[in-house]
Every structure is written in structure tokens, then in C-alpha cells.
PDB file of C-alpha atoms and ligand atoms in Angstrom:
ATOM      1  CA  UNK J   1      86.154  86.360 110.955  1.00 68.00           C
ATOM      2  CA  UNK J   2      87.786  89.491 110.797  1.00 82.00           C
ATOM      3  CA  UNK J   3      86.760  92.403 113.446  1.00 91.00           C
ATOM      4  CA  UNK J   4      86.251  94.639 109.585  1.00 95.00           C
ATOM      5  CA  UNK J   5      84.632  91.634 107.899  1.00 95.00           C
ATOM      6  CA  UNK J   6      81.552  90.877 110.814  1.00 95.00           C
ATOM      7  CA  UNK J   7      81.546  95.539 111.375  1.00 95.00           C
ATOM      8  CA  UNK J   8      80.856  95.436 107.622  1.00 96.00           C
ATOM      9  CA  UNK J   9      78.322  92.638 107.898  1.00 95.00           C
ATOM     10  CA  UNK J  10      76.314  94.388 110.475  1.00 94.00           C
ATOM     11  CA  UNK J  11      76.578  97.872 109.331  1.00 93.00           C
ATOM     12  CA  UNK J  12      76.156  97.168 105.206  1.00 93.00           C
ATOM     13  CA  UNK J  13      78.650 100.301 104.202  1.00 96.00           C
ATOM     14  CA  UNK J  14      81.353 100.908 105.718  1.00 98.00           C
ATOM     15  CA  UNK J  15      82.851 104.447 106.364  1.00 98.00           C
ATOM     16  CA  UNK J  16      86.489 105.295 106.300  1.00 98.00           C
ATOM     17  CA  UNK J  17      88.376 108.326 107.156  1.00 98.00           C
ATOM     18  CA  UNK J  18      89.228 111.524 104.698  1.00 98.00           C
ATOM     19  CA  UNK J  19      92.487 113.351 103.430  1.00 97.00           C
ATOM     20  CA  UNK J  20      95.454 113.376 106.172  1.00 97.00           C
ATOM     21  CA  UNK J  21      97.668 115.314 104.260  1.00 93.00           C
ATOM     22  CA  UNK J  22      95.210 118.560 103.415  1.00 89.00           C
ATOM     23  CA  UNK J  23      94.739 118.371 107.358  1.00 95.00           C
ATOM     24  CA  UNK J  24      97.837 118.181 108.893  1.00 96.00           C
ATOM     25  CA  UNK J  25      98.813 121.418 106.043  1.00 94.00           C
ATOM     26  CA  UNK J  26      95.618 123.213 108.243  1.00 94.00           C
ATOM     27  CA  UNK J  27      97.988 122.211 111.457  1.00 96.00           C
ATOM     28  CA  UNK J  28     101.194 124.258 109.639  1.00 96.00           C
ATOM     29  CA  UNK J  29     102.790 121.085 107.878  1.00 96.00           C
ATOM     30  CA  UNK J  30     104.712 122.929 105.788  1.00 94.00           C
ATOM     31  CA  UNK J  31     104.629 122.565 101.628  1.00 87.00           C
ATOM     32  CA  UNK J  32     107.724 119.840 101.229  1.00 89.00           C
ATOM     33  CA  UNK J  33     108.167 118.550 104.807  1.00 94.00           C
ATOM     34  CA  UNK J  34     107.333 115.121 105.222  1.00 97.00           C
ATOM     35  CA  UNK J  35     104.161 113.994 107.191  1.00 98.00           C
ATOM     36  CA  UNK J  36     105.588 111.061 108.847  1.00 98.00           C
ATOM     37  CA  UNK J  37     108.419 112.562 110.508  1.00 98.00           C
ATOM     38  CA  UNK J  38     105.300 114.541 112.323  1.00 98.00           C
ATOM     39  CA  UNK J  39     104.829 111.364 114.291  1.00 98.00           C
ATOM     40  CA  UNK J  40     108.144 111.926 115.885  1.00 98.00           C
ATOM     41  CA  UNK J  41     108.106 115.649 116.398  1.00 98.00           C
ATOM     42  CA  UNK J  42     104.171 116.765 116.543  1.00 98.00           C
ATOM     43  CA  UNK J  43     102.554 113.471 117.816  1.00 98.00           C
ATOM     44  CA  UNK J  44      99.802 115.706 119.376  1.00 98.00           C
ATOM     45  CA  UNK J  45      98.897 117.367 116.069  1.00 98.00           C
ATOM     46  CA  UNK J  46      98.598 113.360 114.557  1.00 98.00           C
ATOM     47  CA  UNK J  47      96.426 112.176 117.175  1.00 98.00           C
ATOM     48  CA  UNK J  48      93.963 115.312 116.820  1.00 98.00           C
ATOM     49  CA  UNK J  49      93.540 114.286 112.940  1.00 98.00           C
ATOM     50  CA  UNK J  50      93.045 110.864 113.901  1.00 98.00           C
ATOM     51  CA  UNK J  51      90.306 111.580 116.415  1.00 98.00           C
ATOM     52  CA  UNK J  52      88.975 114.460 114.477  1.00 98.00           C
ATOM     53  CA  UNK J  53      88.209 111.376 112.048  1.00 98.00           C
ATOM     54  CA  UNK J  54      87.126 109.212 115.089  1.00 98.00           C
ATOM     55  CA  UNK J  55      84.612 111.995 116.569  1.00 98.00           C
ATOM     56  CA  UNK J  56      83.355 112.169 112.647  1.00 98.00           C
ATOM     57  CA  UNK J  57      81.770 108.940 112.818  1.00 98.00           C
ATOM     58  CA  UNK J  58      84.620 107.023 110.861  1.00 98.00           C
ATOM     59  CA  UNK J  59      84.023 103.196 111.097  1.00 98.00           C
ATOM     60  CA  UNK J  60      88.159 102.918 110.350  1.00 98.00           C
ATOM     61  CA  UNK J  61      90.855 105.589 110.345  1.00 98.00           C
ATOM     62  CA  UNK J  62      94.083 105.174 108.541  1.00 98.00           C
ATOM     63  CA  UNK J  63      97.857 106.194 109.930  1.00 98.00           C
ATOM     64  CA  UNK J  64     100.038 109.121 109.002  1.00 98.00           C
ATOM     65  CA  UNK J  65     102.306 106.281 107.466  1.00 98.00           C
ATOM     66  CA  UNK J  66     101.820 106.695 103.802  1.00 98.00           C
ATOM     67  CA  UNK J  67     105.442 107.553 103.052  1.00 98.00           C
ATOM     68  CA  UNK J  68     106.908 105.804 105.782  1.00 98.00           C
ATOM     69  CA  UNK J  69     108.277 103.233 103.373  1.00 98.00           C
ATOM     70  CA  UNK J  70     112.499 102.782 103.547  1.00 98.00           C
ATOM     71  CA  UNK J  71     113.223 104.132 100.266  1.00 97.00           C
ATOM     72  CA  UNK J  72     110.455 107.057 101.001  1.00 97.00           C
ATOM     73  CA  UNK J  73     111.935 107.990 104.276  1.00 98.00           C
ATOM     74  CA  UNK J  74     115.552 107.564 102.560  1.00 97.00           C
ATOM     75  CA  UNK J  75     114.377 110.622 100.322  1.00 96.00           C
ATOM     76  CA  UNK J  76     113.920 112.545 103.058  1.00 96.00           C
ATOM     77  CA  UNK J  77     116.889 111.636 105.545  1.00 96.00           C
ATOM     78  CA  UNK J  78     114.879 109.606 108.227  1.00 97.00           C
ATOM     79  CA  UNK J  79     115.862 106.161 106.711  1.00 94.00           C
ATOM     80  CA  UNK J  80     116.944 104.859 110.356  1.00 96.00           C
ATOM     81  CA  UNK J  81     113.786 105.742 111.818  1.00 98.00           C
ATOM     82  CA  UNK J  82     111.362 102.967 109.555  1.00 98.00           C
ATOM     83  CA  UNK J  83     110.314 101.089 112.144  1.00 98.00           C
ATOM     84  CA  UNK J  84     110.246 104.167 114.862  1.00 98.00           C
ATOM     85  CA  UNK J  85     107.780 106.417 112.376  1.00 98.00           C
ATOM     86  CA  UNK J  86     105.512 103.231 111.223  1.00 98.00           C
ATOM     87  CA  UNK J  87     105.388 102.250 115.148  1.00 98.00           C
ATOM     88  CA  UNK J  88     104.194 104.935 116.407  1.00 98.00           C
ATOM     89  CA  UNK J  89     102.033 106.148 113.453  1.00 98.00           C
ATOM     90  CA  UNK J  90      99.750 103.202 113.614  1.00 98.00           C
ATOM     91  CA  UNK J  91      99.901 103.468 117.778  1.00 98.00           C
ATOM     92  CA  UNK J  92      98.570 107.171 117.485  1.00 98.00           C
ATOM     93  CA  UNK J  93      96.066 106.445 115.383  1.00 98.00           C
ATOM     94  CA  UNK J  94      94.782 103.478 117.715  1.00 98.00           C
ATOM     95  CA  UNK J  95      95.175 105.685 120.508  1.00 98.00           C
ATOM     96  CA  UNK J  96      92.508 108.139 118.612  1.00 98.00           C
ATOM     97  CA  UNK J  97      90.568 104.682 117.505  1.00 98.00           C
ATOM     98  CA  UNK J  98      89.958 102.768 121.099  1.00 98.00           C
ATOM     99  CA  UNK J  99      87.047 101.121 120.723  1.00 96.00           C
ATOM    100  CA  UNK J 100      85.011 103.013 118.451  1.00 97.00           C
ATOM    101  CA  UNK J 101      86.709 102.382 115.370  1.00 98.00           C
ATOM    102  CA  UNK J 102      89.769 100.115 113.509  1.00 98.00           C
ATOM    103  CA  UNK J 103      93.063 100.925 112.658  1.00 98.00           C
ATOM    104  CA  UNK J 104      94.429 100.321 108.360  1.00 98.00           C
ATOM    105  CA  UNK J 105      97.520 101.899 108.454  1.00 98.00           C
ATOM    106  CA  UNK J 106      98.290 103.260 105.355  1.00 98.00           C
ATOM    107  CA  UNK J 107     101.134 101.824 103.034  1.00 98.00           C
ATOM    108  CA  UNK J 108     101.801 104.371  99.607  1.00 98.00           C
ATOM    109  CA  UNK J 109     103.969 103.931  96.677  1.00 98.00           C
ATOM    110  CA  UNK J 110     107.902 103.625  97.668  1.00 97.00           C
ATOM    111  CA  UNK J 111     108.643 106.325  94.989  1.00 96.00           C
ATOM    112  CA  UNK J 112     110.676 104.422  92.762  1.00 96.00           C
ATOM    113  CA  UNK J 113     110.289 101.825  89.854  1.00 94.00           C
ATOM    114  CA  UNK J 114     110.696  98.477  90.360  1.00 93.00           C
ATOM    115  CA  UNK J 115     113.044  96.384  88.131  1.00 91.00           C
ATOM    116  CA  UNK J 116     112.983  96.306  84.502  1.00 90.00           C
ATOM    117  CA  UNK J 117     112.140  99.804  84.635  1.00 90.00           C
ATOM    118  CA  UNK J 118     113.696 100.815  87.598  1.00 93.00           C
ATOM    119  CA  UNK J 119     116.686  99.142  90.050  1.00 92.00           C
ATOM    120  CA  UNK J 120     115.005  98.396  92.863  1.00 95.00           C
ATOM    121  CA  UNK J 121     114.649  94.487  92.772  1.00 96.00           C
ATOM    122  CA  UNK J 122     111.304  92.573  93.245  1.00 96.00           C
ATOM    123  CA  UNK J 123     112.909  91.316  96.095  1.00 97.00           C
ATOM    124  CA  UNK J 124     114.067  94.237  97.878  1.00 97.00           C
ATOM    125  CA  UNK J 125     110.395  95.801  97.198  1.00 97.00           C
ATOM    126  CA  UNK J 126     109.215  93.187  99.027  1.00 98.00           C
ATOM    127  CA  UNK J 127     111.816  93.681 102.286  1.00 98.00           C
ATOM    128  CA  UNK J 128     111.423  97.521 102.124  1.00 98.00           C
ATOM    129  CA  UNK J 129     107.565  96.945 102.291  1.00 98.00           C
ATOM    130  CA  UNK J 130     107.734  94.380 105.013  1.00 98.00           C
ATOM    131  CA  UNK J 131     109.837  96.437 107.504  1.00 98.00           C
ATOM    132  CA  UNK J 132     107.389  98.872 106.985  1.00 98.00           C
ATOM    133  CA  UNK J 133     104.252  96.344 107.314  1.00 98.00           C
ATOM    134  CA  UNK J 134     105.980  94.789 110.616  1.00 98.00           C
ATOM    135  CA  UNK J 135     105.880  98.288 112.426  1.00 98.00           C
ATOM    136  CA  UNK J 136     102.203  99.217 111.725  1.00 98.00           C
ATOM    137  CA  UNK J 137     101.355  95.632 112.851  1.00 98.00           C
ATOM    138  CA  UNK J 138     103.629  96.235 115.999  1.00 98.00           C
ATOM    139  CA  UNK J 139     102.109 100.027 116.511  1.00 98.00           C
ATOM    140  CA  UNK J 140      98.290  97.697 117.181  1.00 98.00           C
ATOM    141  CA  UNK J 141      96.919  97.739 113.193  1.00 98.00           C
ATOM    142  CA  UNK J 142      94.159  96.325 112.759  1.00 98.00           C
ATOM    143  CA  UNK J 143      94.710  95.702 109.016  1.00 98.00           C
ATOM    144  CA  UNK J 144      96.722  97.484 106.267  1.00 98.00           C
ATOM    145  CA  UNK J 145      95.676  99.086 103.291  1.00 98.00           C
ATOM    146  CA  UNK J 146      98.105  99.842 100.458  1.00 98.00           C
ATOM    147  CA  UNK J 147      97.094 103.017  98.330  1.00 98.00           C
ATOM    148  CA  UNK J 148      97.553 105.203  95.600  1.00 98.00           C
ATOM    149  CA  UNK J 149      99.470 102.248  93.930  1.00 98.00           C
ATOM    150  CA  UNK J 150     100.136 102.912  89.941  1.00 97.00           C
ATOM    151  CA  UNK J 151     102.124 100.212  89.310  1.00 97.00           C
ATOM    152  CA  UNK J 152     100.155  96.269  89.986  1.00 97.00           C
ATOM    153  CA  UNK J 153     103.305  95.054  89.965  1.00 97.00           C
ATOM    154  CA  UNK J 154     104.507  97.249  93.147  1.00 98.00           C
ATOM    155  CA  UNK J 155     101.231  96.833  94.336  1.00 98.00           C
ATOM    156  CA  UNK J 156     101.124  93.051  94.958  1.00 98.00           C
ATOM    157  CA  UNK J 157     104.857  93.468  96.241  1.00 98.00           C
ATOM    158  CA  UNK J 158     103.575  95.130  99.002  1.00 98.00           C
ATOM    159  CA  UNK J 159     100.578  92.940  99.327  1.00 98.00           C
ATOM    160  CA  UNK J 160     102.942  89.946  99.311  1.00 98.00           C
ATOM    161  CA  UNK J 161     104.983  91.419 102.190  1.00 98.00           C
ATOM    162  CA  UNK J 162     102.391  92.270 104.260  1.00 98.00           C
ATOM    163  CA  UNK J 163     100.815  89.372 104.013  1.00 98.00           C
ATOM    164  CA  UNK J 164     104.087  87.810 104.866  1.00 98.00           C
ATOM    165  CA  UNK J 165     105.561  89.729 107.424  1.00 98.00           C
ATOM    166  CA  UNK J 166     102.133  90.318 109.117  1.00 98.00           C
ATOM    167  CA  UNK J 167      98.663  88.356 109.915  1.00 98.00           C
ATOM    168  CA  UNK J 168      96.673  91.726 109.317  1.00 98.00           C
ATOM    169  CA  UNK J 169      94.428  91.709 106.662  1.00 98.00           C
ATOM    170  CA  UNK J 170      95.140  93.792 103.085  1.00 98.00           C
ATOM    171  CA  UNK J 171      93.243  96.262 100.933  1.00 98.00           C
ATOM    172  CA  UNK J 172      95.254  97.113  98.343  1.00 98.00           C
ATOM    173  CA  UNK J 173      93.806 100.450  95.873  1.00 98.00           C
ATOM    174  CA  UNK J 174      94.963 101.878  93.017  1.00 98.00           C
ATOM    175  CA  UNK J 175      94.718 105.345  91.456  1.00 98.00           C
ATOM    176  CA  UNK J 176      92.822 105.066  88.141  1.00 97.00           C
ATOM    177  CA  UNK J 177      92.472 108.243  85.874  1.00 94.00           C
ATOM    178  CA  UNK J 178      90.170 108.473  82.894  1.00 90.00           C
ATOM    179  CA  UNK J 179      91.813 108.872  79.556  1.00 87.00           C
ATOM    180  CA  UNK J 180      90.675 108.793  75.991  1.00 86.00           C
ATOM    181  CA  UNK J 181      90.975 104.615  75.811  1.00 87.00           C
ATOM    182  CA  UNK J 182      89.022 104.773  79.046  1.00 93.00           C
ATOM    183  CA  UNK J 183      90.154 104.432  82.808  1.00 97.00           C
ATOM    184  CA  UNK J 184      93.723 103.057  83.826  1.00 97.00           C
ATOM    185  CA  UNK J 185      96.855 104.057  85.841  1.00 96.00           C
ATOM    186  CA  UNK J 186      99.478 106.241  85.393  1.00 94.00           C
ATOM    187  CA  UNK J 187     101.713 102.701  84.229  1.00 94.00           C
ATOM    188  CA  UNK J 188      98.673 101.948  82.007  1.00 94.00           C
ATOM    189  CA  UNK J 189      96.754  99.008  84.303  1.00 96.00           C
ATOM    190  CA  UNK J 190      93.431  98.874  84.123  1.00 98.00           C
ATOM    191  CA  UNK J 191      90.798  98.501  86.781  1.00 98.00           C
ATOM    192  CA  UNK J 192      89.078  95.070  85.903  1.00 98.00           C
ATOM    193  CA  UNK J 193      92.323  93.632  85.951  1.00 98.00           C
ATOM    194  CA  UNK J 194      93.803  95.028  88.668  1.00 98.00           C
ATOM    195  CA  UNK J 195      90.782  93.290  90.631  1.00 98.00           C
ATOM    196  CA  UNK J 196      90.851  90.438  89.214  1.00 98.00           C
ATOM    197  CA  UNK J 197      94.937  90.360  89.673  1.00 98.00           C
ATOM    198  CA  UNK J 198      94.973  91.336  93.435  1.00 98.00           C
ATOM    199  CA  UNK J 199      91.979  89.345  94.308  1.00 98.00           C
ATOM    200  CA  UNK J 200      93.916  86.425  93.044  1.00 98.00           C
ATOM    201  CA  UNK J 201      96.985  87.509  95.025  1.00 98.00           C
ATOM    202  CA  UNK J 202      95.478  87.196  98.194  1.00 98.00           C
ATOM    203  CA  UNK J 203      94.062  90.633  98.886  1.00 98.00           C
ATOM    204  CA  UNK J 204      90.875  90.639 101.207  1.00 98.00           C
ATOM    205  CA  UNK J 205      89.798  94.285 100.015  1.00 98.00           C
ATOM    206  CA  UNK J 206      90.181  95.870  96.611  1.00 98.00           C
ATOM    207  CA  UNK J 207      89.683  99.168  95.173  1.00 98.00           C
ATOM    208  CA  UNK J 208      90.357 102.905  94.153  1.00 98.00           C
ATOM    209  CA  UNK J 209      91.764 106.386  95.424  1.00 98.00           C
ATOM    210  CA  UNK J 210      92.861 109.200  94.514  1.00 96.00           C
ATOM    211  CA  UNK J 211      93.107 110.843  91.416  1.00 91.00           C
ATOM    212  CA  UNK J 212      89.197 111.229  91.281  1.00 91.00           C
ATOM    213  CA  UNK J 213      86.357 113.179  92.229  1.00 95.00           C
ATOM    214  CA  UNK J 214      82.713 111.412  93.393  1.00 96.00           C
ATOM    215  CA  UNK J 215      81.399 111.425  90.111  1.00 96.00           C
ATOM    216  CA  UNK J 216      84.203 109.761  88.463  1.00 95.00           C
ATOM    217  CA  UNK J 217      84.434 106.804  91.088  1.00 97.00           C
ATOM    218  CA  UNK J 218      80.934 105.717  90.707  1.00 97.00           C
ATOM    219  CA  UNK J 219      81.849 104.775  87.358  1.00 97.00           C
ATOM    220  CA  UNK J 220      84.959 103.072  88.518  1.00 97.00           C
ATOM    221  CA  UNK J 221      83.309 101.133  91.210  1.00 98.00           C
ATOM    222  CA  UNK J 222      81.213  99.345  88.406  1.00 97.00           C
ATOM    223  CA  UNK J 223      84.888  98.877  86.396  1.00 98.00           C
ATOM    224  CA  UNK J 224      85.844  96.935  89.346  1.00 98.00           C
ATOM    225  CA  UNK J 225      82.943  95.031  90.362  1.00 98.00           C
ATOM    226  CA  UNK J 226      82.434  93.363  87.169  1.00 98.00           C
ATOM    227  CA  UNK J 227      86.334  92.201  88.019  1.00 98.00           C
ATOM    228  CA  UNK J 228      85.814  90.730  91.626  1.00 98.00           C
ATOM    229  CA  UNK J 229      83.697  89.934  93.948  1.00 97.00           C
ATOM    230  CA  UNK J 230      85.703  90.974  97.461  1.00 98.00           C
ATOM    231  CA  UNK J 231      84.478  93.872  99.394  1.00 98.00           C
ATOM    232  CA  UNK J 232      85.398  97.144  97.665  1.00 98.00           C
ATOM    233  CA  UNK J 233      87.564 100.277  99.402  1.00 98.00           C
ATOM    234  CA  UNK J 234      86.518 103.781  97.668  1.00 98.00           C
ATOM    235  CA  UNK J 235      88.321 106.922  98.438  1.00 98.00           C
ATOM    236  CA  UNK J 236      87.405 110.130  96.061  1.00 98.00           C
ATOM    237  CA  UNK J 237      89.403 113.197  95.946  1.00 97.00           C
ATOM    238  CA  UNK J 238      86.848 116.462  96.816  1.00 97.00           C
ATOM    239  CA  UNK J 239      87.005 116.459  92.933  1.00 95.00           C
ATOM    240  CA  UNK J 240      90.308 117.478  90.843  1.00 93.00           C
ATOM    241  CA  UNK J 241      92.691 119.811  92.668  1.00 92.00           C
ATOM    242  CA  UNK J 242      92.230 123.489  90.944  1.00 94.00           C
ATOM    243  CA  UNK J 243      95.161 126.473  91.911  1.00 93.00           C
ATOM    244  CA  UNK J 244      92.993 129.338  92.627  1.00 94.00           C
ATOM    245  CA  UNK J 245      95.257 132.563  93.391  1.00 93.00           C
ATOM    246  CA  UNK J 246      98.072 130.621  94.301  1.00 88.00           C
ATOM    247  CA  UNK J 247      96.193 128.100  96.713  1.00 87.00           C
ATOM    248  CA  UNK J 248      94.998 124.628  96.237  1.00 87.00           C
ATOM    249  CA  UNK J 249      91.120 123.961  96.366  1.00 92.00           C
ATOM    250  CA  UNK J 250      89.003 121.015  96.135  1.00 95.00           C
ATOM    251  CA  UNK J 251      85.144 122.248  94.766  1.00 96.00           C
ATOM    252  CA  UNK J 252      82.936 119.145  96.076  1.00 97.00           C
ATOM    253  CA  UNK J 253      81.434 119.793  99.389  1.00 98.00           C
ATOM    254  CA  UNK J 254      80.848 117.222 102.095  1.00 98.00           C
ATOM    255  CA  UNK J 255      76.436 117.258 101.195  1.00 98.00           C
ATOM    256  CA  UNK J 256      77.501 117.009  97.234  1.00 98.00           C
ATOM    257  CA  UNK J 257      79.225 113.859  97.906  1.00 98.00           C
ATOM    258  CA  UNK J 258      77.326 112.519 100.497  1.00 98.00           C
ATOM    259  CA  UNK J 259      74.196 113.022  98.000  1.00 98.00           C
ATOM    260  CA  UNK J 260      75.945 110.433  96.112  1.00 98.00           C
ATOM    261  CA  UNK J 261      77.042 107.680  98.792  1.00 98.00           C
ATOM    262  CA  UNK J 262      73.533 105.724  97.534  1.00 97.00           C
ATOM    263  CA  UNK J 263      74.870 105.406  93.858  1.00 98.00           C
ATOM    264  CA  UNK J 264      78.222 104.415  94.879  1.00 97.00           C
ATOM    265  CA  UNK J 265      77.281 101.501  97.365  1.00 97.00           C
ATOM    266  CA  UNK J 266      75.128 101.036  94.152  1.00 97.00           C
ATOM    267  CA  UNK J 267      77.574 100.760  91.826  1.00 98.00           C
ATOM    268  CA  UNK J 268      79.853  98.378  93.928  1.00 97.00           C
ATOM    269  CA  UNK J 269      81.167 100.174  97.070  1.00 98.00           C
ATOM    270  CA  UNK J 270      81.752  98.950 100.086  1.00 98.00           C
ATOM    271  CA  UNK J 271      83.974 101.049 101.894  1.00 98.00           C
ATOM    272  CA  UNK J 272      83.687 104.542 101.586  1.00 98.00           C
ATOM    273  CA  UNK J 273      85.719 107.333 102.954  1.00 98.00           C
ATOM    274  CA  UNK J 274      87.515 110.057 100.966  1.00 98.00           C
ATOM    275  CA  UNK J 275      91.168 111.323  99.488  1.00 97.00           C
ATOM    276  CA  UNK J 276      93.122 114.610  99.174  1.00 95.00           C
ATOM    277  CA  UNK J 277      90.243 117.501  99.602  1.00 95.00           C
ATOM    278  CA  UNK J 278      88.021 116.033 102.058  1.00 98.00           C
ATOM    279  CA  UNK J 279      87.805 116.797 105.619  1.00 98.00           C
ATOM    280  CA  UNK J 280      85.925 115.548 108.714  1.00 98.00           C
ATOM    281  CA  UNK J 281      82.884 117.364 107.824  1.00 98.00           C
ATOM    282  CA  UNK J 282      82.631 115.202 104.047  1.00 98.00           C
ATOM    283  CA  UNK J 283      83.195 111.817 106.224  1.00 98.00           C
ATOM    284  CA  UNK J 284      80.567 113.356 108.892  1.00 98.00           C
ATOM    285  CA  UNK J 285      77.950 113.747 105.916  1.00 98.00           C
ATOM    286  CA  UNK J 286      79.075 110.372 104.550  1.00 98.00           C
ATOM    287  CA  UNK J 287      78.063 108.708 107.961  1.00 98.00           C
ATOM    288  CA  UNK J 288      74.897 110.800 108.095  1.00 98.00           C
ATOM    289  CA  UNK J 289      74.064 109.711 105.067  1.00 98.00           C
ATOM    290  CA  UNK J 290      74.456 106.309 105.447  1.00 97.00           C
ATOM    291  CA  UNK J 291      71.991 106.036 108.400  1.00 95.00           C
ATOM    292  CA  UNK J 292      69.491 107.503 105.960  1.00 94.00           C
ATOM    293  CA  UNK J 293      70.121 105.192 103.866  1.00 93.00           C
ATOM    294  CA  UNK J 294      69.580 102.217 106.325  1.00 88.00           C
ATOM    295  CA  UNK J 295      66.455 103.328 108.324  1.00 83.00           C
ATOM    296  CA  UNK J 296      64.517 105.396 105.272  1.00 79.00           C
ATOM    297  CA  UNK J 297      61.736 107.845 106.550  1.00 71.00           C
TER     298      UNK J 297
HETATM  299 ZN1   ZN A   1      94.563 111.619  97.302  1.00 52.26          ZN
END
């Protein structure tokens, strides 16, 4: 059994990390540079996120890999550095990890469309994606999680070439927004199906992040349980991202959200941690909460 599968079986919920990219900005990331190239050049401002994530009671932590795709880092000029920036991105964050918690390093969306609508080929998805997948498993992951996916068709690209290029397991989440006909991504998928689609696929873990406060993902949880019945990954957003005088805030605190870690294990959850907007003090109230939840006064 998987060293994720017998943690979750002892401890019931699960709790992940929260946003890497809102905390390495706090560390002077600087609006436009890219994150992964930090793993390279600021490998000691990487590890503190990791560990700040670790010391917050995180069961897993994630990488600082989410762009670290070939046609991502092409974007931004480090496209001979895949398998350098993946490497050591998963290494620092099992550096942070040791023992007390596991490694899913983090795969996002390449940034392009795949064929009809795009160029990129289903095939050459799948490479890109592998490269990438091959690195983190190099760099010690203990499992990789795809995220923020809009498109199922990228999505089980990546889950295809993970699962062949690796022998990690996969979570694979998308990033669902509610609309007038109800909740779906960005390319118009909707959550049921995406389960039901990725389960089938081979995924181990399904889910949603992103794009979502607390609120909004207990009623997605129950979307995607009625789909599936693998574990489930959850990752809100500190609600909807709001420009106050020129700066980007996220409203739900770390004890609003924890309030609500009951309803959505309820609802379907199995994994929890949290997306853009929260910080090590939401995950520390998540894990708090959790051990209220499992030894009630
Ligand atoms: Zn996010």
C-alpha cells in the first residue's frame, strides 16, 4: 500500500500544504518572474516555504514545480533546465519533508492547447509531461499531483505520462468555477465527469483547486463524490482574489476555514490543504482542527 494510502487510513483526513506562490511573493518573488527558476537561484527561500508548511503540521507538501513543464519553462527562457528545476524542486521540498511528511510535487497546466484546438500534439503533451514527471520522481517524490487542470483532455495527458514515466502515484485536480448552468471548467468539463473520467484513467486521487473559496468547494466536493469513489484532494483559494488599493487580498482567514474542515470531510473530502491566499497559519488551523475533530471534548 502506498506510504499516503495507510497515513490516510490511520489519520481519517488528510492535510496538505497552502499557496506557494502568495509566499514566495512575501520572500520578494517579483510580479512576472517565474517561481521555478527560484529553485536554481534562491533554493534557501524554497526550502523555508516548504518547511514553513512542514512546521505547520502539513501531512504532505507540494514542490515549487508547478510551471516547470517544457513548454512552461520555454515561455520563460529556462527550457534546458527541465529536468535541473523539477530535480531539485521536488529534492528541496523532501529536504523540508524528512520524515514528518510526503512529497506530491506539483505538475500545472503546460500553457498551451492541445491539438484540435491548439498544435501541441497529444503525443508531445504526453513527452513534455513525462520529462517533467521523471525529474520530480528523480528529486525523491513521493507521488505527483497534477493541478489547476482546465482542460480533461490535458489532464489525463499528464496523468498518462506520469503514470508512465514514473511508479509514483497521481492526483490529478481540476479548477471548477460556478456559472449560471452550474459548476465546470474554464473548457466547459464538468466535475462528475471529470471524476468519473480520471478515475477510469488510472488516477489514485481526484479532485479540485483553485478558482474557489471554502464555501464554494463544499459544494463541489459533493459534485465529485457522487462521480467516484477514490480518495478526494481539496485545495480552496482564501476565497476570490479582490484588488484592494492596488494589492491583491484574499478575505477568508485561517479559523473561517478551518470552522468548515467538518462539512468538507462531510461532503466528500479527503485531502485538505489550501490554494492561492492561504498561508501556514490557514493549514496550522486546518490541522488543529482536525484533531478536534478526531478526539471531541
Ligand atoms: Zn490557486
Amino acid at each position: 500500500m502506498g506510504l499516503w494510502k495507510s497515513r490516510l487510513e490511520k489519520e481519517k483526513i488528510l492535510i496538505a500544504d497552502g499557496g506557494w506562490g502568495t509566499e514566495l511573493q512575501k520572500r520578494g518573488l517579483a510580479p512576472g518572474e517565474a517561481p521555478e527558476a527560484w529553485n536554481l537561484s534562491r533554493p534557501e527561500e524554497v526550502g523555508a516555504v516548504a518547511r514553513s508548511y512542514v512546521d505547520a503540521g502539513a501531512d504532505i507538501i507540494l514542490t515549487n514545480t508547478f510551471g516547470g513543464s517544457p513548454p512552461k519553462l520555454a515561455k520563460v527562457g529556462l527550457e534546458g533546465k527541465v529536468m535541473e528545476i523539477n530535480r531539485r524542486g521536488a529534492a528541496l521540498s523532501k529536504q523540508a519533508a524528512g520524515d514528518r511528511a510526503l512529497v506530491f510535487a506539483s505538475i500545472g497546466p503546460s500553457g498551451e492547447f492541445m491539438a484540435p484546438l491548439g498544435t501541441i500534439s497529444e503525443a508531445d503533451m504526453v513527452k513534455g509531461f513525462g520529462e517533467q514527471a521523471r525529474a520530480l520522481a528523480e528529486g525523491g517524490a513521493d507521488g505527483i499531483l497534477v493541478e489547476t487542470m482546465m482542460d480533461l483532455g490535458e489532464a489525463k495527458a499528464a496523468l498518462r505520462a506520469a503514470k508512465e514515466s514514473t511508479s509514483l502515484p497521481v492526483a490529478v485536480t481540476l479548477t471548477f468555477n460556478k456559472g449560471p448552468k452550474g459548476y465546470a471548467t474554464m473548457m466547459g468539463i464538468r466535475p462528475e465527469q471529470a471524476a468519473a473520467e480520471l478515475e477510469k484513467a488510472g488516477a489514485e486521487i481526484v479532485g479540485a483547486n483553485c478558482g474557489a473559496g471554502i464555501d464554494v468547494m463544499i459544494e463541489l466536493m459533493g459534485l465529485i463524490r457522487s462521480a467516484t469513489s477514490l480518495p478526494i484532494w481539496c485545495k480552496p483559494n482564501a476565497g476570490l482574489p479582490e484588488l484592494v488599493e492596488g494589492k491583491t487580498i484574499y478575505r477568508e482567514t485561517p479559523e473561517m476555514m478551518a470552522s468548515k474542515l467538518r462539512s468538507l470531510v462531510k461532503a466528500g473530502a479527503s485531502i485538505v490543504g489550501g490554494c492561492c491566499g492561504t498561508t501556514p497559519a490557514h493549514i496550522r488551523a486546518f490541522a488543529l482542527e482536525r484533531k478536534k475533530l478526531a478526539n471531541p471534548a
